[in-house]
Short mmCIF file of C-alpha atoms in Angstrom, two decimals:
data_model
loop_
_atom_site.label_atom_id
_atom_site.label_comp_id
_atom_site.label_asym_id
_atom_site.label_seq_id
_atom_site.Cartn_x
_atom_site.Cartn_y
_atom_site.Cartn_z
CA MET A 60 -14.20 28.19 -32.00
CA GLY A 61 -12.61 25.55 -31.06
CA ALA A 62 -14.29 23.20 -32.73
CA SER A 63 -16.74 20.90 -30.78
CA ASP A 64 -16.97 16.43 -32.09
CA PRO A 65 -19.79 15.05 -32.73
CA GLU A 66 -20.03 11.33 -30.99
CA VAL A 67 -22.03 9.53 -29.29
CA ALA A 68 -21.61 8.48 -25.47
CA PRO A 69 -23.78 4.94 -25.17
CA TRP A 70 -21.11 3.09 -27.63
CA ALA A 71 -19.30 1.49 -25.55
CA ARG A 72 -22.31 0.78 -23.21
CA GLY A 73 -23.96 -0.55 -26.36
CA GLY A 74 -20.81 -2.72 -27.40
CA ALA A 75 -20.74 -4.45 -24.08
CA ALA A 76 -24.85 -5.04 -23.81
CA GLY A 77 -24.29 -6.20 -26.92
CA MET A 78 -21.57 -8.81 -26.52
CA ALA A 79 -23.34 -9.65 -23.34
CA GLY A 80 -26.88 -10.64 -25.36
CA ALA A 81 -25.49 -12.36 -28.10
CA GLY A 82 -23.08 -14.32 -25.24
CA ALA A 83 -26.67 -14.92 -23.52
CA GLY A 84 -28.57 -16.27 -26.75
CA ALA A 85 -25.57 -18.18 -28.15
CA GLY A 86 -25.69 -19.86 -24.26
CA ALA A 87 -29.66 -20.42 -24.32
CA ARG A 88 -29.46 -21.61 -28.12
CA GLY A 89 -26.44 -24.68 -26.94
CA GLY A 90 -29.05 -25.36 -23.31
CA ALA A 91 -32.46 -25.66 -25.44
CA ALA A 92 -30.11 -27.50 -28.15
CA ALA A 93 -29.19 -29.90 -25.82
CA GLY A 94 -32.99 -30.29 -23.97
CA VAL A 95 -33.98 -30.92 -27.44
CA GLU A 96 -32.17 -34.08 -27.92
CA ALA A 97 -32.46 -35.41 -24.31
CA ARG A 98 -36.29 -34.83 -24.58
CA ALA A 99 -35.98 -37.12 -28.32
CA ARG A 100 -34.59 -39.43 -25.97
CA ASP A 101 -36.64 -39.65 -23.02
CA PRO A 102 -40.04 -38.48 -24.38
CA PRO A 103 -41.61 -36.40 -21.46
CA PRO A 104 -44.87 -37.86 -19.67
CA ALA A 105 -48.41 -36.38 -20.79
CA HIS A 106 -49.19 -34.37 -17.86
CA ARG A 107 -45.86 -32.19 -18.74
CA ALA A 108 -46.65 -31.79 -22.19
CA HIS A 109 -47.86 -28.42 -21.42
CA PRO A 110 -45.46 -26.80 -19.39
CA ARG A 111 -46.17 -23.91 -17.10
CA HIS A 112 -43.18 -21.90 -18.34
CA PRO A 113 -42.22 -20.56 -21.50
CA ARG A 114 -39.58 -22.43 -23.27
CA PRO A 115 -35.76 -21.21 -21.90
CA ALA A 116 -34.92 -20.62 -24.97
CA ALA A 117 -37.50 -17.32 -25.74
CA GLN A 118 -35.56 -15.01 -23.39
CA PRO A 119 -32.01 -15.05 -24.43
CA SER A 120 -33.28 -14.77 -27.66
CA ALA A 121 -35.12 -11.97 -27.01
CA ARG A 122 -31.68 -10.25 -25.11
CA ARG A 123 -29.71 -11.50 -28.36
CA MET A 124 -32.00 -9.18 -30.58
CA ASP A 125 -31.78 -6.25 -28.44
CA GLY A 126 -27.91 -6.73 -28.26
CA ALA A 127 -26.54 -7.54 -31.64
CA SER A 128 -29.44 -5.88 -33.53
CA GLY A 129 -30.38 -3.06 -31.93
CA GLY A 130 -29.87 0.30 -33.24
CA LEU A 131 -26.99 2.52 -32.88
CA GLY A 132 -25.69 1.68 -29.96
CA SER A 133 -25.32 -2.39 -30.20
CA GLY A 134 -21.89 -3.44 -30.44
CA ASP A 135 -22.00 -4.93 -34.09
CA ASN A 136 -22.68 -1.05 -35.48
CA ALA A 137 -20.80 0.29 -33.24
CA PRO A 138 -17.93 0.87 -36.04
CA THR A 139 -20.30 1.39 -38.61
CA THR A 140 -21.73 4.52 -36.04
CA GLU A 141 -18.13 5.82 -35.49
CA ALA A 142 -17.80 5.57 -38.97
CA LEU A 143 -21.06 7.58 -39.98
CA PHE A 144 -19.55 10.70 -37.33
CA VAL A 145 -16.65 10.58 -39.19
CA ALA A 146 -18.21 10.89 -42.81
CA LEU A 147 -20.43 13.63 -41.32
CA GLY A 148 -17.61 15.09 -39.93
CA ALA A 149 -15.91 15.42 -43.03
CA GLY A 150 -18.83 16.59 -44.81
CA VAL A 151 -18.99 19.44 -42.27
CA THR A 152 -15.33 20.28 -42.68
CA ALA A 153 -15.90 20.31 -46.41
CA LEU A 154 -18.18 22.56 -46.45
CA SER A 155 -16.93 24.95 -43.87
CA HIS A 156 -13.00 25.02 -45.48
CA PRO A 157 -13.58 28.29 -47.61
CA LEU A 158 -14.81 30.17 -44.29
CA LEU A 159 -11.56 28.82 -42.56
CA TYR A 160 -9.40 29.38 -45.30
CA VAL A 161 -10.10 33.37 -45.82
CA LYS A 162 -9.59 33.76 -41.96
CA LEU A 163 -6.57 32.13 -42.05
CA LEU A 164 -5.42 34.10 -45.38
CA ILE A 165 -6.83 37.25 -42.84
CA GLN A 166 -5.37 36.62 -40.36
CA VAL A 167 -1.74 36.37 -41.47
CA GLY A 168 -2.21 39.82 -43.03
CA HIS A 169 -3.64 39.22 -46.89
CA GLU A 170 -5.15 42.26 -47.91
CA PRO A 171 -5.22 41.97 -51.58
CA MET A 172 -7.82 44.25 -51.97
CA PRO A 173 -8.13 47.84 -50.76
CA PRO A 174 -10.47 49.18 -48.40
CA THR A 175 -13.99 50.99 -49.09
CA ILE A 176 -15.56 53.68 -47.80
CA GLY A 177 -18.53 53.05 -45.66
CA THR A 178 -20.51 55.00 -42.90
CA ASN A 179 -21.06 53.30 -39.12
CA VAL A 180 -24.25 53.12 -37.56
CA LEU A 181 -23.57 56.97 -36.17
CA GLY A 182 -23.31 57.96 -39.46
CA ARG A 183 -19.50 58.32 -39.81
CA LYS A 184 -17.19 57.56 -42.39
CA VAL A 185 -15.09 54.85 -41.87
CA LEU A 186 -12.98 52.31 -43.93
CA TYR A 187 -14.40 49.02 -44.25
CA LEU A 188 -12.18 45.97 -45.58
CA PRO A 189 -13.46 43.11 -47.97
CA SER A 190 -15.89 41.06 -46.17
CA PHE A 191 -15.93 37.10 -46.30
CA PHE A 192 -17.59 36.70 -49.90
CA THR A 193 -15.72 39.42 -51.34
CA TYR A 194 -12.57 38.01 -50.47
CA ALA A 195 -13.99 34.10 -51.57
CA LYS A 196 -14.76 35.79 -55.02
CA TYR A 197 -11.31 37.10 -55.35
CA ILE A 198 -9.83 34.07 -55.02
CA VAL A 199 -11.99 31.83 -57.61
CA GLN A 200 -10.80 34.40 -59.81
CA VAL A 201 -7.10 33.79 -59.29
CA ASP A 202 -7.22 29.97 -58.42
CA GLY A 203 -10.81 28.71 -60.11
CA LYS A 204 -13.64 27.35 -57.58
CA ILE A 205 -11.25 24.39 -56.58
CA GLY A 206 -8.91 26.80 -54.62
CA LEU A 207 -11.53 27.70 -52.48
CA PHE A 208 -10.49 23.95 -51.27
CA ARG A 209 -6.49 24.34 -51.11
CA GLY A 210 -5.16 22.27 -48.12
CA LEU A 211 -8.20 20.21 -47.49
CA SER A 212 -7.22 17.23 -47.57
CA PRO A 213 -4.77 17.35 -44.50
CA ARG A 214 -7.34 19.02 -42.62
CA LEU A 215 -9.90 16.29 -43.60
CA MET A 216 -7.68 13.92 -42.06
CA SER A 217 -6.41 15.89 -38.86
CA ASN A 218 -9.94 16.07 -37.86
CA ALA A 219 -10.82 12.42 -38.51
CA LEU A 220 -7.62 11.58 -36.13
CA SER A 221 -9.00 13.86 -33.79
CA THR A 222 -12.38 12.57 -33.79
CA VAL A 223 -11.29 8.67 -34.03
CA THR A 224 -9.19 9.89 -30.51
CA ARG A 225 -11.78 10.88 -28.53
CA GLY A 226 -14.50 7.98 -29.59
CA SER A 227 -11.31 5.54 -28.80
CA MET A 228 -10.85 7.50 -25.43
CA LYS A 229 -14.33 7.44 -24.53
CA LYS A 230 -15.10 3.74 -25.17
CA SER A 231 -11.54 3.00 -23.03
CA SER A 232 -13.03 4.69 -20.10
CA ILE A 233 -14.10 2.77 -16.73
CA GLU A 234 -15.86 6.55 -16.02
CA GLU A 235 -17.21 6.64 -19.66
CA ALA A 236 -17.46 10.28 -19.35
CA SER A 237 -20.44 11.93 -20.78
CA LEU A 238 -19.80 13.92 -23.99
CA TYR A 239 -18.97 17.85 -24.27
CA LEU A 240 -21.70 18.60 -26.62
CA ALA A 241 -24.43 16.21 -24.67
CA LEU A 242 -23.32 18.61 -21.59
CA SER A 243 -24.83 21.61 -23.98
CA PHE A 244 -28.65 20.16 -23.36
CA VAL A 245 -28.33 18.63 -20.09
CA SER A 246 -30.55 20.30 -18.84
CA GLN A 247 -33.24 19.71 -21.21
CA VAL A 248 -33.73 16.17 -20.02
CA PHE A 249 -33.61 16.48 -16.16
CA PRO A 250 -37.28 16.39 -14.87
CA PRO A 251 -38.52 19.14 -12.52
CA ASP A 252 -38.22 17.00 -9.36
CA GLU A 253 -33.80 17.00 -10.13
CA ILE A 254 -34.30 20.79 -11.17
CA GLU A 255 -35.52 21.49 -7.66
CA GLN A 256 -32.72 19.56 -5.98
CA VAL A 257 -29.79 20.88 -7.89
CA SER A 258 -31.52 24.59 -6.79
CA ASN A 259 -30.60 24.02 -3.17
CA LYS A 260 -26.85 25.16 -2.10
CA ASP A 261 -25.91 21.19 -0.48
CA ASP A 262 -26.43 19.82 -3.56
CA MET A 263 -24.31 22.68 -5.68
CA LYS A 264 -21.19 21.55 -4.00
CA THR A 265 -22.00 17.88 -5.63
CA SER A 266 -23.21 19.57 -8.98
CA LEU A 267 -19.99 21.11 -8.79
CA LYS A 268 -17.41 18.46 -8.36
CA LYS A 269 -19.42 16.42 -11.41
CA VAL A 270 -18.65 19.18 -13.93
CA VAL A 271 -15.08 19.29 -12.32
CA LYS A 272 -14.77 15.90 -12.80
CA GLU A 273 -16.64 15.97 -16.47
CA THR A 274 -14.37 19.10 -17.57
CA SER A 275 -11.27 16.95 -16.57
CA TYR A 276 -11.58 14.59 -18.27
CA GLU A 277 -12.84 16.35 -21.44
CA MET A 278 -9.55 18.42 -21.01
CA MET A 279 -7.51 15.47 -21.38
CA MET A 280 -9.19 13.99 -24.25
CA GLN A 281 -8.99 17.74 -26.19
CA CYS A 282 -5.38 17.66 -25.69
CA VAL A 283 -4.47 14.49 -26.60
CA SER A 284 -6.79 14.96 -29.66
CA ARG A 285 -5.21 18.00 -30.41
CA MET A 286 -1.48 16.76 -30.08
CA LEU A 287 -2.09 13.67 -32.10
CA ALA A 288 -3.67 15.83 -35.20
CA HIS A 289 -1.69 18.84 -34.85
CA PRO A 290 1.14 17.56 -37.40
CA LEU A 291 -1.36 17.60 -39.94
CA HIS A 292 -3.15 20.89 -39.02
CA VAL A 293 -0.09 22.55 -39.49
CA ILE A 294 0.59 21.08 -42.95
CA SER A 295 -2.77 22.16 -43.81
CA MET A 296 -2.21 26.02 -42.92
CA ARG A 297 1.15 26.01 -44.49
CA CYS A 298 -0.46 24.53 -47.29
CA MET A 299 -3.14 27.38 -47.71
CA VAL A 300 -1.05 30.07 -46.83
CA GLN A 301 0.87 29.32 -49.89
CA PHE A 302 -1.96 31.41 -52.14
CA VAL A 303 0.02 34.72 -50.79
CA GLY A 304 3.27 33.77 -52.62
CA ARG A 305 2.07 31.86 -54.83
CA GLU A 306 4.18 28.97 -53.52
CA ALA A 307 4.44 25.16 -54.28
CA LYS A 308 6.33 24.28 -51.45
CA TYR A 309 3.93 22.15 -49.50
CA SER A 310 2.07 20.00 -52.06
CA GLY A 311 1.37 17.14 -50.50
CA VAL A 312 0.78 15.06 -46.67
CA LEU A 313 3.45 12.77 -47.55
CA SER A 314 6.09 15.43 -49.06
CA SER A 315 5.04 18.16 -46.49
CA ILE A 316 5.83 15.57 -44.06
CA GLY A 317 9.41 14.57 -45.09
CA LYS A 318 10.17 18.82 -46.06
CA ILE A 319 8.95 19.64 -42.34
CA PHE A 320 11.38 16.77 -40.86
CA LYS A 321 14.33 17.38 -43.09
CA GLU A 322 14.23 21.26 -42.17
CA GLU A 323 12.75 21.38 -38.88
CA GLY A 324 13.10 18.17 -37.53
CA LEU A 325 10.71 16.68 -35.25
CA LEU A 326 9.65 20.09 -33.48
CA GLY A 327 8.47 21.50 -36.46
CA PHE A 328 5.53 19.59 -36.89
CA PHE A 329 4.29 21.12 -32.92
CA VAL A 330 4.86 24.48 -33.94
CA GLY A 331 2.10 26.62 -32.45
CA LEU A 332 0.99 24.15 -30.38
CA ILE A 333 1.27 25.43 -27.09
CA PRO A 334 -1.33 28.42 -27.43
CA HIS A 335 -3.89 26.19 -29.08
CA LEU A 336 -3.50 23.67 -25.97
CA LEU A 337 -4.03 27.07 -23.42
CA GLY A 338 -6.83 28.53 -25.53
CA ASP A 339 -8.75 24.96 -25.64
CA VAL A 340 -7.78 24.23 -21.57
CA VAL A 341 -9.25 27.74 -20.74
CA PHE A 342 -12.33 27.51 -23.18
CA LEU A 343 -13.36 24.08 -21.60
CA TRP A 344 -13.00 25.18 -18.15
CA GLY A 345 -14.49 28.83 -18.91
CA CYS A 346 -17.37 27.66 -20.92
CA ASN A 347 -17.99 24.98 -18.16
CA LEU A 348 -17.49 26.81 -15.05
CA LEU A 349 -19.64 30.10 -16.28
CA ALA A 350 -22.45 28.21 -17.32
CA HIS A 351 -22.54 25.75 -13.52
CA PHE A 352 -22.50 28.93 -11.59
CA ILE A 353 -25.27 30.89 -13.96
CA ASN A 354 -27.75 28.08 -13.86
CA ALA A 355 -26.61 27.23 -9.98
CA TYR A 356 -26.87 30.95 -8.85
CA LEU A 357 -28.87 33.31 -11.20
CA VAL A 358 -31.22 31.15 -12.62
CA ASP A 359 -34.51 31.87 -10.17
CA ASP A 360 -35.99 27.86 -10.40
CA SER A 361 -39.58 29.87 -8.59
CA VAL A 362 -39.57 31.24 -12.49
CA SER A 363 -43.16 30.43 -13.52
CA ASP A 364 -45.21 30.72 -16.96
CA THR A 365 -48.24 30.65 -15.25
CA PRO A 366 -50.32 34.15 -13.76
CA GLY A 367 -49.71 33.56 -10.11
CA GLY A 368 -46.20 32.43 -10.47
CA LEU A 369 -46.66 28.83 -8.77
CA GLY A 370 -47.39 25.52 -10.84
CA ASN A 371 -50.97 23.93 -10.72
CA ASP A 372 -52.36 20.57 -10.46
CA GLN A 373 -52.73 19.75 -13.84
CA ASN A 374 -49.13 20.68 -14.91
CA PRO A 375 -47.23 20.67 -11.43
CA GLY A 376 -44.17 21.48 -13.82
CA SER A 377 -44.90 24.74 -15.19
CA GLN A 378 -42.99 26.53 -12.79
CA PHE A 379 -39.89 25.11 -13.74
CA SER A 380 -40.04 25.73 -17.67
CA GLN A 381 -38.72 28.89 -17.82
CA ALA A 382 -35.58 27.93 -15.97
CA LEU A 383 -35.32 24.48 -17.93
CA ALA A 384 -35.68 26.96 -21.21
CA ILE A 385 -32.67 29.35 -19.58
CA ARG A 386 -30.53 26.45 -18.87
CA SER A 387 -30.84 24.76 -22.08
CA TYR A 388 -29.22 27.84 -23.86
CA THR A 389 -26.71 29.14 -20.73
CA LYS A 390 -24.02 26.48 -22.15
CA PHE A 391 -24.74 27.29 -25.74
CA VAL A 392 -24.29 31.14 -25.16
CA MET A 393 -21.27 30.86 -22.82
CA GLY A 394 -19.34 28.99 -25.24
CA ILE A 395 -19.67 31.91 -27.43
CA ALA A 396 -18.61 34.13 -25.21
CA VAL A 397 -15.84 32.01 -24.21
CA SER A 398 -14.61 31.58 -28.01
CA MET A 399 -14.49 34.98 -28.15
CA LEU A 400 -12.15 35.89 -25.13
CA THR A 401 -10.01 33.30 -26.46
CA TYR A 402 -9.38 33.86 -29.83
CA PRO A 403 -6.40 35.53 -29.17
CA PHE A 404 -4.48 31.86 -28.86
CA LEU A 405 -6.05 30.51 -31.84
CA LEU A 406 -4.70 33.18 -33.84
CA VAL A 407 -1.38 32.97 -32.47
CA GLY A 408 -1.28 29.26 -32.96
CA ASP A 409 -2.24 29.55 -36.45
CA LEU A 410 0.78 32.40 -36.57
CA MET A 411 3.19 30.10 -35.23
CA ALA A 412 2.46 26.98 -37.35
CA VAL A 413 3.58 29.39 -40.22
CA ASN A 414 6.25 31.58 -39.89
CA ASN A 415 9.54 31.48 -40.89
CA CYS A 416 8.70 28.35 -42.84
CA GLY A 417 9.87 29.55 -45.66
CA LEU A 418 6.70 30.70 -46.89
CA GLN A 419 6.33 34.67 -47.75
CA ALA A 420 3.02 34.37 -45.63
CA GLY A 421 5.70 33.99 -42.75
CA LEU A 422 8.31 36.17 -43.41
CA PRO A 423 8.61 39.61 -43.50
CA PRO A 424 6.61 42.42 -44.64
CA TYR A 425 4.11 40.21 -43.96
CA SER A 426 5.12 39.29 -40.44
CA PRO A 427 8.74 39.17 -38.36
CA VAL A 428 10.01 36.40 -37.41
CA PHE A 429 8.72 35.41 -33.29
CA LYS A 430 11.43 33.41 -31.12
CA SER A 431 8.17 31.86 -29.42
CA TRP A 432 4.45 32.25 -28.77
CA ILE A 433 5.13 34.69 -26.47
CA HIS A 434 6.96 37.21 -28.47
CA CYS A 435 4.07 37.00 -31.12
CA TRP A 436 1.70 37.40 -28.76
CA LYS A 437 3.16 40.66 -27.32
CA TYR A 438 3.97 41.83 -30.65
CA LEU A 439 0.15 41.64 -32.37
CA SER A 440 -0.79 43.14 -28.54
CA VAL A 441 0.98 46.28 -29.39
CA GLN A 442 0.02 46.70 -32.68
CA GLY A 443 -3.78 46.16 -31.73
CA GLN A 444 -3.97 42.68 -33.88
CA LEU A 445 -5.05 40.49 -31.15
CA PHE A 446 -7.96 39.63 -32.88
CA ARG A 447 -7.52 39.96 -36.37
CA GLY A 448 -9.59 38.14 -38.36
CA SER A 449 -12.46 37.04 -35.66
CA SER A 450 -14.37 39.19 -37.92
CA LEU A 451 -15.75 38.24 -41.68
CA LEU A 452 -18.31 40.32 -42.23
CA PHE A 453 -17.94 43.67 -41.02
CA ARG A 454 -14.12 44.33 -41.20
CA ARG A 455 -13.18 47.90 -40.20
CA VAL A 456 -9.56 49.18 -40.68
CA SER A 457 -7.76 48.81 -37.45
CA SER A 458 -5.11 51.33 -36.05
CA GLY A 459 -2.68 48.84 -36.35
CA SER A 460 -3.40 48.14 -40.52
CA ARG A 461 -1.42 49.09 -42.43
CA PHE A 462 -3.93 50.97 -44.26
CA ALA A 463 -4.58 53.05 -41.65
CA LEU A 464 -1.22 54.81 -41.66
CA GLU A 465 -1.84 55.69 -45.46
#
């Protein structure tokens, strides 16, 4: 689904606060040292031995501790935090790689095992293609368990580059835009009085402007990170589809870069980029705007969990509890729905990345040579294959499948 990136927005703010606190602490320590030296030369009178105000060095020292040693948001810990999220992202990528690997082989139309006869919910007999688990077991039989991680290295590098790029853009932003993942749960931290204000039609205009502004900035970050990481994505896709023809053309990142540049030029690193970008843009705007309008106009703030439908003095926010719960899941549900609608962009982008690159998976009979991504889209649409690979568990044989013609 388009994937999504787990960074923490307060990095930049924490870094600035840390440096400011450290500077203030250093200045205070210098002033305090000068004061001590002065008092050593000229001892104070007895009536000033116990001043009414605390020593000047105490407060700057506390600020220094808050900025320099305070948790994940501090300036000194910002690089460590970014490295932590890159490491966590790498772990998730590695664990999910077999799933993406099988999905890609299904997308290019590689079906090494025949379908089996089953029944649907109405009791009719239908043909089912092997599920993810059966397909993964077949890969293990051919290449061993390590074969499930073919093409993992360039994918790890691609995701790490995307994460670092997005994090750098967030830190350099003057606006300090909110994270896309944080927006998914924004309704959970709104107090009831703010929700009451947002529910008004006049406030909806201001709220819509905020959504448009944040979505525009998120779109810019996503497009930049996608363009920078796409060459590694192309290499990863081609390494994986070599399973179809048992080739070894793309064996490493550096050697793959040399082959692509020699055979296809600079544009070879960006094949399939446009449908991926379009899918990302449609997903971001569709998900954010749909969630906004549903939360603004369809979620009733008067819904309560009390018998009378109103809050009480002991719990004045009870009338908003159900509205809060609904709003907290709206964007998550919208993300799933919109990702299904934008799946054809993902499919076309992946097919174009491996099309006519010298590998069997990108040549007939698996795939015709496409002139453009629009040609690929039209071909899949005619064949009824625009959602090929979207399901990995219950895979019915479609009318465009070669098994359906036999």
